[in-house]
CSV table of C-alpha atoms in Angstrom, one decimal:
chain,number,residue,atom,x,y,z
A,176,GLU,CA,-64.3,10.1,-13.0
A,177,VAL,CA,-64.5,6.0,-12.0
A,178,MET,CA,-61.2,5.8,-12.9
A,179,GLY,CA,-60.7,9.1,-11.1
A,180,GLN,CA,-61.9,8.2,-8.1
A,181,LEU,CA,-59.9,5.1,-8.4
A,182,LYS,CA,-57.1,6.2,-8.9
A,183,ASP,CA,-56.9,8.7,-6.0
A,184,ARG,CA,-58.1,5.7,-3.4
A,185,ILE,CA,-55.0,3.6,-4.4
A,186,HIS,CA,-52.7,5.9,-4.6
A,187,PRO,CA,-52.2,6.1,-0.8
A,188,ALA,CA,-51.4,2.7,-0.2
A,189,GLN,CA,-48.8,3.2,-3.7
A,190,LEU,CA,-47.1,5.8,-2.2
A,191,GLY,CA,-47.2,3.9,1.4
A,192,LEU,CA,-46.1,0.8,-0.5
A,193,SER,CA,-42.8,2.8,-2.2
A,194,LEU,CA,-41.4,4.1,0.6
A,195,GLY,CA,-41.7,1.0,3.0
A,196,ALA,CA,-40.8,-1.6,0.8
A,197,PRO,CA,-36.9,-0.1,0.8
A,198,LEU,CA,-36.8,0.2,4.3
A,199,ALA,CA,-38.0,-3.1,4.9
A,200,ALA,CA,-35.5,-4.6,2.5
A,201,LEU,CA,-32.9,-2.8,4.5
A,202,ALA,CA,-34.7,-3.9,7.5
A,203,ILE,CA,-34.5,-7.3,6.5
A,204,ALA,CA,-30.7,-7.4,4.9
A,205,ALA,CA,-29.2,-6.0,8.2
A,206,VAL,CA,-30.4,-8.7,10.0
A,207,ILE,CA,-30.3,-11.6,8.2
A,208,SER,CA,-25.9,-10.0,7.5
A,209,SER,CA,-26.0,-9.7,11.0
A,210,ILE,CA,-26.7,-13.2,11.5
A,211,LEU,CA,-24.3,-14.2,9.4
A,212,LEU,CA,-21.6,-12.3,10.2
A,213,LEU,CA,-22.3,-14.0,14.4
A,214,VAL,CA,-22.1,-17.5,12.7
A,215,THR,CA,-18.8,-16.6,11.4
A,216,GLY,CA,-16.9,-15.0,14.3
A,217,TYR,CA,-17.3,-11.5,13.3
A,218,ALA,CA,-18.8,-9.2,15.6
A,219,PRO,CA,-21.3,-7.0,13.4
A,220,ALA,CA,-20.6,-3.6,15.4
A,221,THR,CA,-17.1,-3.6,14.4
A,222,VAL,CA,-18.0,-4.5,11.0
A,223,LEU,CA,-21.0,-1.6,10.8
A,224,SER,CA,-18.2,0.7,12.2
A,225,THR,CA,-15.9,-0.3,10.3
A,226,LEU,CA,-17.5,0.4,7.1
A,227,GLY,CA,-19.6,3.4,8.8
A,228,GLY,CA,-16.6,5.5,10.1
A,229,ARG,CA,-15.4,5.5,6.0
A,230,LEU,CA,-18.5,7.8,4.9
A,231,GLY,CA,-17.2,11.1,5.6
A,232,GLU,CA,-13.7,10.4,4.2
A,233,THR,CA,-13.2,12.7,1.3
A,234,ASN,CA,-11.0,10.0,-0.6
A,235,THR,CA,-13.7,7.4,0.7
A,236,LEU,CA,-16.1,8.9,-1.0
A,237,TYR,CA,-14.0,10.3,-4.7
A,238,ASP,CA,-13.6,6.6,-4.5
A,239,SER,CA,-17.0,5.4,-4.3
A,240,LEU,CA,-18.0,8.0,-6.7
A,241,ASN,CA,-15.6,6.8,-9.3
A,242,ARG,CA,-16.7,3.3,-8.8
A,243,ALA,CA,-20.5,3.9,-8.9
A,244,ILE,CA,-19.8,5.3,-12.8
A,245,PRO,CA,-19.1,2.6,-14.9
A,246,LEU,CA,-21.4,0.1,-13.1
A,247,TYR,CA,-24.2,2.7,-12.8
A,248,LEU,CA,-23.9,2.9,-16.9
A,249,SER,CA,-23.5,-1.0,-16.4
A,250,ALA,CA,-27.2,-1.0,-14.8
A,251,THR,CA,-28.5,1.5,-17.6
A,252,ALA,CA,-28.2,-0.7,-20.2
A,253,VAL,CA,-29.3,-3.6,-18.0
A,254,ALA,CA,-32.9,-2.0,-17.0
A,255,ILE,CA,-32.7,-0.7,-21.6
A,256,GLY,CA,-33.5,-4.6,-21.4
A,257,PHE,CA,-35.7,-5.3,-18.3
A,258,LYS,CA,-38.3,-2.9,-19.9
A,259,MET,CA,-38.5,-4.8,-22.7
A,260,ASN,CA,-38.7,-7.6,-20.4
A,261,LEU,CA,-35.3,-8.6,-21.7
A,262,PHE,CA,-32.7,-10.4,-19.7
A,263,ASN,CA,-29.5,-9.2,-21.0
A,264,ILE,CA,-26.7,-10.6,-19.3
A,265,GLY,CA,-24.6,-10.2,-21.7
A,266,VAL,CA,-23.3,-6.7,-20.6
A,267,GLU,CA,-19.9,-8.1,-19.3
A,268,GLY,CA,-18.6,-9.0,-23.1
A,269,GLN,CA,-20.1,-6.0,-24.5
A,270,TYR,CA,-18.3,-3.6,-22.3
A,271,LYS,CA,-15.1,-5.7,-23.4
A,272,VAL,CA,-15.3,-4.9,-26.6
A,273,GLY,CA,-16.4,-1.6,-26.5
A,274,ALA,CA,-13.8,-0.9,-24.4
A,275,LEU,CA,-11.0,-2.3,-26.9
A,276,ALA,CA,-12.6,-0.8,-30.2
A,277,ALA,CA,-12.0,2.7,-28.3
A,278,ALA,CA,-9.1,1.9,-27.0
A,279,LEU,CA,-7.5,0.9,-31.0
A,280,ALA,CA,-10.0,4.3,-32.4
A,281,GLY,CA,-8.3,6.5,-30.0
A,282,ALA,CA,-4.8,4.8,-30.3
A,283,TYR,CA,-4.3,5.2,-34.0
A,284,THR,CA,-6.3,8.4,-34.7
A,285,ASN,CA,-4.7,12.5,-33.8
A,286,LEU,CA,-7.9,14.4,-33.3
A,287,PRO,CA,-8.5,17.9,-31.2
A,288,ALA,CA,-9.6,16.8,-27.8
A,289,PRO,CA,-13.3,16.9,-27.8
A,290,LEU,CA,-13.5,15.6,-31.4
A,291,HIS,CA,-10.9,12.2,-30.4
A,292,ILE,CA,-13.1,11.2,-26.7
A,293,LEU,CA,-16.4,11.3,-28.9
A,294,LEU,CA,-14.3,9.4,-31.1
A,295,CYS,CA,-13.7,6.6,-28.6
A,296,LEU,CA,-17.0,7.3,-27.4
A,297,VAL,CA,-19.2,6.8,-30.4
A,298,ALA,CA,-16.7,3.5,-31.5
A,299,ALA,CA,-17.6,1.4,-27.7
A,300,MET,CA,-21.2,1.9,-28.7
A,301,VAL,CA,-21.0,1.1,-32.1
A,302,ALA,CA,-19.0,-1.9,-30.7
A,303,GLY,CA,-20.8,-2.6,-27.8
A,304,GLY,CA,-24.6,-2.3,-30.4
A,305,LEU,CA,-23.1,-4.6,-32.9
A,306,TRP,CA,-22.3,-7.4,-30.2
A,307,ALA,CA,-25.5,-6.9,-29.0
A,308,THR,CA,-27.3,-7.3,-32.6
A,309,VAL,CA,-26.4,-11.4,-32.3
A,310,PRO,CA,-28.3,-12.8,-29.6
A,311,ALA,CA,-31.2,-10.4,-30.8
A,312,VAL,CA,-31.7,-11.9,-33.9
A,313,LEU,CA,-31.1,-14.9,-33.2
A,314,LYS,CA,-34.2,-14.5,-30.4
A,315,VAL,CA,-36.1,-12.8,-32.6
A,316,LYS,CA,-35.0,-15.5,-35.8
A,317,ARG,CA,-35.1,-18.4,-34.0
A,318,GLY,CA,-36.4,-17.9,-30.6
A,319,ILE,CA,-33.1,-18.4,-28.6
A,320,ASN,CA,-33.7,-17.0,-25.2
A,321,GLU,CA,-31.3,-14.2,-25.3
A,322,VAL,CA,-30.2,-15.2,-21.7
A,323,VAL,CA,-28.2,-18.6,-23.1
A,324,SER,CA,-26.9,-16.9,-25.9
A,325,THR,CA,-25.8,-13.3,-23.9
A,326,ILE,CA,-24.1,-15.9,-21.8
A,327,MET,CA,-22.4,-17.7,-24.8
A,328,LEU,CA,-21.4,-14.3,-25.7
A,329,ASN,CA,-19.9,-13.3,-23.0
A,330,PHE,CA,-17.4,-16.2,-23.6
A,331,ILE,CA,-16.6,-15.9,-26.7
A,332,ALA,CA,-15.8,-12.2,-26.4
A,333,ILE,CA,-13.4,-11.9,-23.4
A,334,SER,CA,-12.0,-14.4,-25.4
A,335,LEU,CA,-11.5,-12.5,-28.8
A,336,VAL,CA,-10.3,-9.7,-26.7
A,337,ALA,CA,-8.2,-11.6,-24.8
A,338,TRP,CA,-6.4,-12.7,-28.6
A,339,LEU,CA,-6.8,-8.8,-29.7
A,340,TYR,CA,-4.8,-6.9,-27.4
A,341,THR,CA,-2.1,-9.6,-26.1
A,342,GLY,CA,-1.4,-10.7,-30.1
A,343,VAL,CA,-2.5,-9.0,-32.9
A,344,PHE,CA,-2.1,-5.1,-31.1
A,345,LYS,CA,0.1,-6.1,-28.3
A,346,ASP,CA,2.4,-2.6,-28.3
A,347,SER,CA,4.0,-2.9,-24.6
A,348,ALA,CA,6.7,-0.4,-23.6
A,349,LYS,CA,9.5,-2.6,-22.8
A,350,GLY,CA,9.9,-3.6,-19.6
A,351,ASP,CA,6.6,-2.9,-18.8
A,352,LEU,CA,5.3,-6.2,-17.1
A,353,ASN,CA,1.7,-5.3,-18.0
A,354,THR,CA,0.4,-6.2,-21.7
A,355,LYS,CA,-1.7,-3.7,-23.2
A,356,THR,CA,-2.3,-1.8,-26.7
A,357,LYS,CA,-1.1,1.5,-28.1
A,358,ILE,CA,-1.2,4.3,-25.3
A,359,MET,CA,-3.8,6.5,-26.9
A,360,PRO,CA,-2.6,10.6,-27.2
A,361,LYS,CA,-3.9,12.9,-24.4
A,362,SER,CA,-6.3,14.2,-26.2
A,363,ALA,CA,-8.3,11.5,-25.5
A,364,TRP,CA,-7.8,11.2,-22.1
A,365,MET,CA,-10.7,12.7,-19.8
A,366,PRO,CA,-9.4,15.1,-17.2
A,367,ASP,CA,-10.3,15.0,-13.4
A,368,LEU,CA,-12.9,16.7,-12.4
A,369,LEU,CA,-12.4,17.0,-9.0
A,370,THR,CA,-8.8,16.1,-6.7
A,371,SER,CA,-7.8,14.9,-3.1
A,372,GLY,CA,-4.4,14.4,-3.1
A,373,SER,CA,-4.2,11.4,-4.8
A,374,HIS,CA,-7.4,11.0,-5.2
A,375,MET,CA,-9.9,11.8,-7.5
A,376,VAL,CA,-13.2,11.9,-9.0
A,377,ASN,CA,-13.3,11.0,-13.1
A,378,SER,CA,-15.6,13.0,-15.1
A,379,PHE,CA,-17.2,10.8,-17.4
A,380,ILE,CA,-19.2,11.6,-13.8
A,381,ILE,CA,-20.8,13.9,-16.2
A,382,ILE,CA,-21.4,11.6,-19.2
A,383,ALA,CA,-22.6,9.2,-17.4
A,384,GLY,CA,-25.3,11.7,-15.7
A,385,ALA,CA,-26.5,12.2,-19.4
A,386,VAL,CA,-26.6,8.9,-19.9
A,387,GLY,CA,-29.0,8.7,-16.8
A,388,VAL,CA,-31.1,11.6,-18.3
A,389,GLY,CA,-31.2,10.2,-22.0
A,390,PHE,CA,-32.7,7.2,-20.2
A,391,TYR,CA,-35.2,8.6,-18.7
A,392,LEU,CA,-36.3,10.9,-21.3
A,393,LEU,CA,-36.1,8.1,-23.9
A,394,VAL,CA,-38.3,5.2,-22.2
A,395,TRP,CA,-40.7,7.8,-19.5
A,396,LYS,CA,-41.6,10.6,-22.2
A,397,SER,CA,-40.4,9.3,-26.5
A,398,ARG,CA,-42.9,7.3,-28.4
A,399,PHE,CA,-39.8,4.8,-28.4
A,400,GLY,CA,-40.5,4.4,-24.7
A,401,PHE,CA,-43.9,3.9,-24.3
A,402,GLN,CA,-43.3,1.4,-27.2
A,403,LEU,CA,-40.8,-0.5,-25.5
A,404,ARG,CA,-42.8,-0.5,-22.3
A,405,ALA,CA,-46.0,-2.1,-24.1
A,406,SER,CA,-43.8,-4.4,-26.1
A,407,GLY,CA,-42.5,-6.2,-22.9
A,408,GLN,CA,-45.7,-6.0,-20.5
A,409,ASN,CA,-48.1,-7.3,-22.7
A,410,ALA,CA,-45.8,-7.9,-27.0
A,411,PHE,CA,-49.8,-9.4,-28.3
A,412,ALA,CA,-51.5,-6.3,-27.2
A,413,ALA,CA,-48.7,-4.2,-28.6
A,414,ARG,CA,-48.8,-5.9,-32.0
A,415,THR,CA,-52.7,-5.4,-32.5
A,416,SER,CA,-51.9,-1.9,-31.9
A,417,GLY,CA,-49.8,-1.8,-34.5
A,418,VAL,CA,-46.1,-1.9,-33.0
A,419,ASP,CA,-43.7,-5.1,-34.1
A,420,PRO,CA,-42.4,-6.4,-31.1
A,421,LYS,CA,-39.4,-8.2,-32.6
A,422,ARG,CA,-38.7,-4.6,-34.0
A,423,MET,CA,-38.6,-3.1,-30.7
A,424,ILE,CA,-36.4,-6.3,-29.0
A,425,VAL,CA,-33.6,-6.0,-32.1
A,426,ALA,CA,-33.8,-2.3,-31.1
A,427,ALA,CA,-33.8,-2.9,-27.1
A,428,MET,CA,-31.1,-5.4,-27.2
A,429,VAL,CA,-28.6,-2.8,-29.5
A,430,LEU,CA,-29.3,0.3,-27.7
A,431,SER,CA,-28.4,-1.4,-24.7
A,432,GLY,CA,-25.6,-2.6,-26.1
A,433,ALA,CA,-24.6,0.4,-27.2
A,434,LEU,CA,-24.7,2.2,-23.5
A,435,GLY,CA,-22.9,-1.5,-22.2
A,436,GLY,CA,-20.2,-0.8,-24.7
A,437,LEU,CA,-19.7,2.4,-22.5
A,438,VAL,CA,-19.0,0.6,-19.3
A,439,GLY,CA,-15.3,0.5,-19.8
A,440,LEU,CA,-14.8,3.8,-21.2
A,441,PRO,CA,-14.3,5.9,-17.2
A,442,GLU,CA,-11.4,3.4,-17.2
A,443,LEU,CA,-9.9,3.1,-19.9
A,444,LEU,CA,-10.1,7.4,-20.9
A,445,GLY,CA,-9.3,8.4,-17.2
A,446,ASP,CA,-7.2,6.0,-16.3
A,447,LYS,CA,-4.9,2.9,-18.3
A,448,HIS,CA,-5.4,4.9,-21.6
A,449,ALA,CA,-4.8,1.8,-23.2
A,450,TYR,CA,-7.1,-1.7,-22.9
A,451,THR,CA,-4.6,-3.8,-20.7
A,452,ASP,CA,-4.6,-7.3,-18.5
A,453,THR,CA,-5.5,-5.1,-15.0
A,454,PHE,CA,-9.3,-3.9,-16.7
A,455,SER,CA,-11.8,-4.4,-14.2
A,456,VAL,CA,-14.0,-7.5,-14.5
A,457,GLY,CA,-17.2,-8.1,-13.1
A,458,LEU,CA,-19.2,-4.9,-13.9
A,459,GLY,CA,-21.6,-6.2,-16.2
A,460,PHE,CA,-23.1,-8.8,-13.2
A,461,ASP,CA,-22.4,-5.9,-10.9
A,462,GLY,CA,-25.1,-3.9,-12.8
A,463,ILE,CA,-27.7,-6.4,-12.1
A,464,ALA,CA,-27.8,-6.3,-9.0
A,465,VAL,CA,-27.9,-2.6,-9.1
A,466,ALA,CA,-30.4,-1.9,-12.0
A,467,LEU,CA,-32.5,-3.9,-9.2
A,468,LEU,CA,-31.8,-2.5,-6.4
A,469,GLY,CA,-32.0,0.6,-7.8
A,470,ARG,CA,-35.7,-0.9,-9.2
A,471,LYS,CA,-34.6,-0.1,-13.0
A,472,HIS,CA,-35.3,4.0,-12.7
A,473,PRO,CA,-32.2,6.5,-13.5
A,474,LEU,CA,-32.1,8.0,-9.7
A,475,GLY,CA,-32.8,4.5,-8.0
A,476,MET,CA,-29.6,3.1,-10.0
A,477,ALA,CA,-27.9,6.4,-9.3
A,478,LEU,CA,-28.3,5.6,-5.6
A,479,ALA,CA,-28.0,2.0,-5.9
A,480,ALA,CA,-24.5,2.6,-7.7
A,481,VAL,CA,-22.8,4.8,-5.3
A,482,VAL,CA,-24.0,2.8,-2.2
A,483,TRP,CA,-22.9,-0.6,-3.8
A,484,GLY,CA,-19.3,2.0,-4.9
A,485,PHE,CA,-19.7,3.0,-0.7
A,486,LEU,CA,-19.2,-0.7,0.1
A,487,ASP,CA,-16.5,-2.0,-2.6
A,488,ALA,CA,-14.4,1.6,-1.5
A,489,ALA,CA,-14.9,0.8,2.4
A,490,GLY,CA,-14.4,-3.2,2.5
A,491,ARG,CA,-10.4,-2.7,2.1
A,492,PHE,CA,-11.0,-1.4,5.0
A,493,LEU,CA,-12.3,-4.4,7.2
A,494,ASP,CA,-8.6,-6.1,6.4
A,495,LEU,CA,-7.3,-4.0,9.0
A,496,GLU,CA,-9.6,-5.2,12.1
A,497,GLY,CA,-8.8,-8.7,10.6
A,498,ILE,CA,-12.5,-8.8,9.1
A,499,PRO,CA,-12.1,-10.4,5.2
A,500,ARG,CA,-13.3,-8.1,3.0
A,501,GLU,CA,-15.5,-10.9,1.2
A,502,ILE,CA,-18.0,-9.8,4.0
A,503,VAL,CA,-18.9,-7.1,1.7
A,504,THR,CA,-20.0,-9.3,-1.1
A,505,ILE,CA,-21.8,-11.0,0.9
A,506,MET,CA,-23.7,-8.3,2.7
A,507,GLN,CA,-24.2,-7.0,-1.2
A,508,GLY,CA,-25.4,-10.0,-2.0
A,509,VAL,CA,-27.8,-10.6,0.6
A,510,ILE,CA,-29.2,-6.4,-0.2
A,511,VAL,CA,-30.6,-7.4,-3.1
A,512,LEU,CA,-32.0,-10.3,-2.7
A,513,ALA,CA,-34.1,-8.6,0.3
A,514,VAL,CA,-34.6,-5.8,-2.2
A,515,VAL,CA,-35.9,-7.9,-4.9
A,516,ILE,CA,-38.3,-10.3,-2.5
A,517,VAL,CA,-39.2,-7.9,-1.0
A,518,TYR,CA,-40.4,-5.3,-3.4
A,519,GLN,CA,-41.9,-8.8,-5.4
A,520,VAL,CA,-44.4,-8.8,-2.4
A,521,ALA,CA,-45.2,-5.2,-2.6
A,522,GLU,CA,-46.1,-5.4,-5.8
A,523,GLN,CA,-47.8,-7.9,-6.1
A,524,ILE,CA,-50.0,-6.2,-2.3
A,525,SER,CA,-50.3,-3.6,-5.0
A,526,GLU,CA,-51.8,-5.3,-7.8
A,527,ARG,CA,-54.0,-7.0,-5.9
A,528,ARG,CA,-55.1,-3.8,-4.4
A,529,VAL,CA,-55.5,-2.2,-7.9
A,530,ALA,CA,-57.6,-5.4,-9.0
A,531,ALA,CA,-59.8,-5.2,-6.2
A,532,ALA,CA,-60.2,-1.8,-6.0
A,533,ALA,CA,-61.3,-1.6,-9.5
A,534,ALA,CA,-63.9,-5.1,-9.1
A,535,GLU,CA,-65.6,-2.9,-6.9
A,536,ARG,CA,-66.2,-0.1,-8.8
A,537,LEU,CA,-67.3,-2.2,-11.6
A,538,GLU,CA,-69.7,-3.4,-9.3
A,539,ILE,CA,-70.7,-0.2,-7.9
A,540,VAL,CA,-71.2,0.9,-11.8
A,541,ALA,CA,-73.1,-2.0,-12.5
A,542,ALA,CA,-75.5,-1.6,-10.0
A,543,ALA,CA,-76.2,2.4,-11.2
A,544,ALA,CA,-76.3,1.1,-14.7
């Protein structure tokens, strides 16, 4: 009865913090961004009107969604680690390894379309998961911090993949200026979902949505997810209840790496159809920002990925106004910083409210006893 009363009392405050925190973060980000723009000699109204004027354009919307797909996958991979209190910065290397594995698996096999695409997905996840196994083992066996090991493995992955696709598996057509692996047969290509002129939405958005649903069910609705969150919050308490924290560290890192391996596949299966030197970079690091911005929740990360993708897609129009598009990068950084700070403050306020309410209820129970 006491716990029920405590929950009812805290809930309105929690709801207010949940609703007010993002609004406060956006307001702070808008003010700081405006000040930075004024200091650098650009009118905030011009920048905001240029970006806002693209909100209703179908082409910009499609580009935003396409950019959001890999960002969402990357954020989900990072969020799995966050739930275990692990900071996986190695998604950048994991998705490159996964993309190359998928490109080779798709290029050197010939299967019916659904099976061919499935093979590419499995190859990418296996490669990404195996690459993430290294920092997991180093952490549980030698106590090496995963931040250090995943950063170093990023450099190794980038160099290794570059050597493999430019040397061992190079198969560029004559006259092609881009170095690439062998082109995959069309049975491994993913079709366009929506089209508008020369713009389209990659059908990989369906797989990204399935990943989001699976992430939610796994983390919040399964026994494994409970053990994952419990180990991340208090490893000692989890151990006393029969959960092996080391096993959970390995499982979380491998699962994070497997999801990270999928990040490059929207571009590979939907556009490039081979691993090439024009492949996107930085998606692993952007995923960290999107995960923080979305509060590590599947719906929040989806919204954050779309916002991030829109800023990237609409930012190129700033050049037409004589404004460097790097302004968008600054705005993205300010937004993430503001959100992280505001949410941290909100969590601290919430924890103090819970502690104060719990102490008050305990005093009441003690007095009654």
